[in-house]
CSV table of C-alpha atoms in Angstrom, one decimal:
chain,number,residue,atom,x,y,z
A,1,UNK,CA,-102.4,-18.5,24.7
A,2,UNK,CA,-100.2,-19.1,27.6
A,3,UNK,CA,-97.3,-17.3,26.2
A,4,UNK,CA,-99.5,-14.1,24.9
A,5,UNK,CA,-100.5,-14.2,28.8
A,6,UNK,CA,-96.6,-14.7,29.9
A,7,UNK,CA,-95.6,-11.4,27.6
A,8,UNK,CA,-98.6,-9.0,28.8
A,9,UNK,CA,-97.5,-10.2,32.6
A,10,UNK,CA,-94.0,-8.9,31.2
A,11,UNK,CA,-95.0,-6.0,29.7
A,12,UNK,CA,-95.8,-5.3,33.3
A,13,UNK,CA,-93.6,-5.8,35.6
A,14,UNK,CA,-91.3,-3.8,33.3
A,15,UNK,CA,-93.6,-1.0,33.2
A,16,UNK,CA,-93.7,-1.2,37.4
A,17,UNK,CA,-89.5,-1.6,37.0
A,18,UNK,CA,-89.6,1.7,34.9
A,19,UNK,CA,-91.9,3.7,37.6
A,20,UNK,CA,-90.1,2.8,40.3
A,21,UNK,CA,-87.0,3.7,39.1
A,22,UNK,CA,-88.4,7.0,38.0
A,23,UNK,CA,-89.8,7.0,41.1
A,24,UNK,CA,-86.5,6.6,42.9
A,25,UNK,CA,-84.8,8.9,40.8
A,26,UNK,CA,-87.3,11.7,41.9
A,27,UNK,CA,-86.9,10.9,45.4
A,28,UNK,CA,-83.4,10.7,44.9
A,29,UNK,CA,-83.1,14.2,43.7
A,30,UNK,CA,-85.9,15.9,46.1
A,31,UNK,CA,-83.8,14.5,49.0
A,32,UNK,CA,-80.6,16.3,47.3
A,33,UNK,CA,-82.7,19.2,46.6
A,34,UNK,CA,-83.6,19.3,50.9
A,35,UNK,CA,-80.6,18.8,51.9
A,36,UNK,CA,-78.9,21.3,50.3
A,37,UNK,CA,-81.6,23.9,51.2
A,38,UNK,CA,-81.1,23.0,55.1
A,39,UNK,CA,-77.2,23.5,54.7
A,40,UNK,CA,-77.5,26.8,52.8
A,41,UNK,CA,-76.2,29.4,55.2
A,42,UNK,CA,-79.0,31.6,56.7
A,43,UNK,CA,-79.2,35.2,55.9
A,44,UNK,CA,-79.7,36.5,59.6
A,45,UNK,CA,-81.9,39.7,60.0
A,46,UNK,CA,-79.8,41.2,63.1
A,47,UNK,CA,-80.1,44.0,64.4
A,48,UNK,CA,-77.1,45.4,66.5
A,49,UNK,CA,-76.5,48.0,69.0
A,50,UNK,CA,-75.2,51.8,67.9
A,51,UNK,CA,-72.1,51.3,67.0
A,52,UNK,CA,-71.4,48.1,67.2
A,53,UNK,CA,-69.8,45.6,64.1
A,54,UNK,CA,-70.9,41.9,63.7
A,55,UNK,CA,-69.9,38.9,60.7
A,56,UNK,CA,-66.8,40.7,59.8
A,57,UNK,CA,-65.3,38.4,57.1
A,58,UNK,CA,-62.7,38.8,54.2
A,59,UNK,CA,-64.2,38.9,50.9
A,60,UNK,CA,-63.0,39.2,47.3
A,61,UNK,CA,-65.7,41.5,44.5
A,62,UNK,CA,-64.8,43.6,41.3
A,63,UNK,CA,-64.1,46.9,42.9
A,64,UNK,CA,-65.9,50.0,41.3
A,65,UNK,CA,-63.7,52.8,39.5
A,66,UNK,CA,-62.9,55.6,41.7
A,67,UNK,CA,-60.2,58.5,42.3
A,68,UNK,CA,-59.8,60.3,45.3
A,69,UNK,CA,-57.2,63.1,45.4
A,70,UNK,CA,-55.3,63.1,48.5
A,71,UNK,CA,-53.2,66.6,49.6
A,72,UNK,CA,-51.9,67.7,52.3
A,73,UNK,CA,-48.8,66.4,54.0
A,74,UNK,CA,-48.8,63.6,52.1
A,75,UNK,CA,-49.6,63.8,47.9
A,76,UNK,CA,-51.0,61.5,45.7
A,77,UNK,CA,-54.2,59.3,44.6
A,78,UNK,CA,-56.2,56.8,45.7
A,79,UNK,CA,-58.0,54.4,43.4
A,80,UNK,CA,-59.3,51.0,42.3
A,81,UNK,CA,-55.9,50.0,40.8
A,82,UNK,CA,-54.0,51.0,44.1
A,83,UNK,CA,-56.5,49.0,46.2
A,84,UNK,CA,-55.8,46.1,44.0
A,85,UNK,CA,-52.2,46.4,43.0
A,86,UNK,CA,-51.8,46.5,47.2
A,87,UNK,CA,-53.6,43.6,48.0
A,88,UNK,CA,-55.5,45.1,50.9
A,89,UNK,CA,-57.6,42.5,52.4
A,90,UNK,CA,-61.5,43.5,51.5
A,91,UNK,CA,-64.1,42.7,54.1
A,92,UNK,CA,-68.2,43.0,54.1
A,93,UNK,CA,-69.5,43.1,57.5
A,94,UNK,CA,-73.0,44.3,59.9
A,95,UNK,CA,-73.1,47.3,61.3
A,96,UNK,CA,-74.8,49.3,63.5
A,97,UNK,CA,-75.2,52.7,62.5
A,98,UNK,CA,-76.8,55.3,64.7
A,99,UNK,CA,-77.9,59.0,63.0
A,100,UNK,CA,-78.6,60.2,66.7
A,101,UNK,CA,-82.0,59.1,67.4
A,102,UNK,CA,-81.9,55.6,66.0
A,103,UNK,CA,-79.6,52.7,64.7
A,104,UNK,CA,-80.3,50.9,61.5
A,105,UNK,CA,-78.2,47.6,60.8
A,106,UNK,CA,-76.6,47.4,57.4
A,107,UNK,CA,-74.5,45.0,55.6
A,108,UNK,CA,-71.6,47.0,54.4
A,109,UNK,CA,-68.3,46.0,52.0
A,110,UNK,CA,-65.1,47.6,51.5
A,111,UNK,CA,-61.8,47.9,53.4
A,112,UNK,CA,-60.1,49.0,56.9
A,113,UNK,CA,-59.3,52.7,56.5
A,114,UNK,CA,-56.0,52.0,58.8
A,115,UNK,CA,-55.2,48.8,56.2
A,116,UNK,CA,-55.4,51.6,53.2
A,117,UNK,CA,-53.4,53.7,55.3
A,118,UNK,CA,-49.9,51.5,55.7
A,119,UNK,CA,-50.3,50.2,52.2
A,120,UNK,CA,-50.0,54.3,50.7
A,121,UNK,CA,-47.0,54.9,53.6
A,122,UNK,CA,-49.5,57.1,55.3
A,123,UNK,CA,-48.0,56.6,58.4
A,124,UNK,CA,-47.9,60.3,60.5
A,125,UNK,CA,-50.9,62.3,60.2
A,126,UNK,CA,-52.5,64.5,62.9
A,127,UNK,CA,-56.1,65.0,61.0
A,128,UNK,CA,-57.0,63.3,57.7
A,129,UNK,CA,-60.3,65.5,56.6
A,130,UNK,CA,-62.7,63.0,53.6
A,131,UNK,CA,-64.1,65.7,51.5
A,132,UNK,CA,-66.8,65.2,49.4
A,133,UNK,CA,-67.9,66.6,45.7
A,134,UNK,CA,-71.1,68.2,47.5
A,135,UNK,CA,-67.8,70.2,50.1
A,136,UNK,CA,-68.9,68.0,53.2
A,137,UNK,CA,-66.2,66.9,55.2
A,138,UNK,CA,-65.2,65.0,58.2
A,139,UNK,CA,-61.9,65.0,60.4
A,140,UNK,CA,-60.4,61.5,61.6
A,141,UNK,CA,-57.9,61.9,64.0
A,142,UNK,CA,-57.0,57.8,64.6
A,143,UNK,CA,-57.9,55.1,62.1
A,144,UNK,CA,-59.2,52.7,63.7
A,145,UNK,CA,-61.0,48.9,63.5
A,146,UNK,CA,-64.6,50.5,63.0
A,147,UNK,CA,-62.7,53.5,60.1
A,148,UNK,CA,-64.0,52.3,56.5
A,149,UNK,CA,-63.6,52.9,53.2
A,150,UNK,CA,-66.9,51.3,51.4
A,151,UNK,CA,-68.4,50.9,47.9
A,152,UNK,CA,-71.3,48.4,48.6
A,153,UNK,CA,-74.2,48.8,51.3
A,154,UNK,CA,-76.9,45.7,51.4
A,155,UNK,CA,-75.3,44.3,48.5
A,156,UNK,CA,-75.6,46.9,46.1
A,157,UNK,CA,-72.8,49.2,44.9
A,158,UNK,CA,-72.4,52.8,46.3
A,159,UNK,CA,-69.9,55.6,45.8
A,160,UNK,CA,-66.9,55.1,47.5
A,161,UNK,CA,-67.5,56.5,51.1
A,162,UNK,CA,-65.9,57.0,54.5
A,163,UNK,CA,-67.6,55.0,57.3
A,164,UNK,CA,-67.3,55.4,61.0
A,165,UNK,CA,-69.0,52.5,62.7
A,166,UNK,CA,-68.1,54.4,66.1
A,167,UNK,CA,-69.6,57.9,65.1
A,168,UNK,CA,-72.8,59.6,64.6
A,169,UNK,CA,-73.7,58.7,60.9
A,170,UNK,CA,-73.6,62.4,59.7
A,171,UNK,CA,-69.4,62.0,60.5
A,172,UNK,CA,-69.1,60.0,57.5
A,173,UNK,CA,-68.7,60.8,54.0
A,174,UNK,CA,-70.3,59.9,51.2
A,175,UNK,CA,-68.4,60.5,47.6
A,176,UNK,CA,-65.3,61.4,48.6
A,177,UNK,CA,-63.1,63.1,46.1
A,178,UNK,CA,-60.6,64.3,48.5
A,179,UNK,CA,-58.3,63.6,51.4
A,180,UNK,CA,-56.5,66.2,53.1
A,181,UNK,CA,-53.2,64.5,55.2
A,182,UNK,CA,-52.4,67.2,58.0
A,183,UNK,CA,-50.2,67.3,60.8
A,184,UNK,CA,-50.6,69.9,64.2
A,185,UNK,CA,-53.4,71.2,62.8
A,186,UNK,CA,-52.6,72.1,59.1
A,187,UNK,CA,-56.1,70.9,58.4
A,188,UNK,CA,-57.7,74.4,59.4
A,189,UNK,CA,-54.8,76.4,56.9
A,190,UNK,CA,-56.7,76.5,53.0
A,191,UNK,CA,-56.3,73.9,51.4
A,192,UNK,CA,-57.8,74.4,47.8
């Protein structure tokens, strides 16, 4: 009788072993669970100024298929491949962008117009002109560190477009299909 009794008792305390392990375990992996969910980096809502550009940081995505034709002073294509085959450093980054009577912040991805420009020996230009398929254009007399070319707005894919952080928003151009290269004002000859 006193043995039956010894067994149950054992039965027991290794059924309370088992649940506190279990138990352990659990908290174990909560804890795990909190702690990475405390580290994760935050996803900021900011909201910048007109014109200004915030988290600018180098990136690396699968770049869409795209061909722009550039003429002009300088002839020749731009593309996916060149953009890869380069190496031109990619970057996503906040921006302000103002249409004139407000300024919207968006999270933008793509690469430094002036960056594009040295890797395709685009060196001299007075004017480039983006074209797009819909015949919009815009001039850009100086590539500078808020000139984009983009493919991604708020993480989701976009054609490839020409992004001036430090312009009105109607400067830029969406779709582009052409580049025209001029120098002293070749950009106002016809250049079909």
């Amino acid at each position: 009788v006193l043995s039956k009794g010894y067994n149950n008792m054992k039965k027991k305390t290794e059924a309370i072993v088992y649940i506190l392990i279990i138990f352990i375990i659990a908290l174990i992996i909560s804890g795990i669970i909190v702690f990475a969910k405390r580290n994760e980096p935050k996803k900021e809502n900011i909201a910048l100024e007109a014109y200004e550009i915030a988290n600018v940081e180098e990136v690396s995505k699968d770049i869409p298929e795209f061909k722009v034709e550039i003429i002009g002073d300088y002839e020749g294509l731009l593309d996916n491949n060149i953009l890869k085959e380069k190496n031109i450093k990619m970057y996503q980054f906040d921006a302000g962008i103002s249409n004139g009577n407000q300024t919207q912040t968006a999270k933008y991805t793509g690469f430094k117009l002036a960056d594009i420009l040295d890797a395709i020996d685009i060196y001299e230009y007075s004017s480039l002109e983006f074209k797009s398929d819909e015949d919009y254009s815009s001039v850009v007399n100086e590539a500078n560190d808020k000139s984009f070319i983009v493919f991604m707005k708020n993480e989701k894919e976009i054609d490839i477009s020409l992004l001036l952080v430090d312009k009105p928003y109607y400067k830029s151009v969406q779709n582009i299909t052409r580049i025209f290269v001029g120098n002293d004002h070749t950009f106002l000859e016809d250049k079909s």
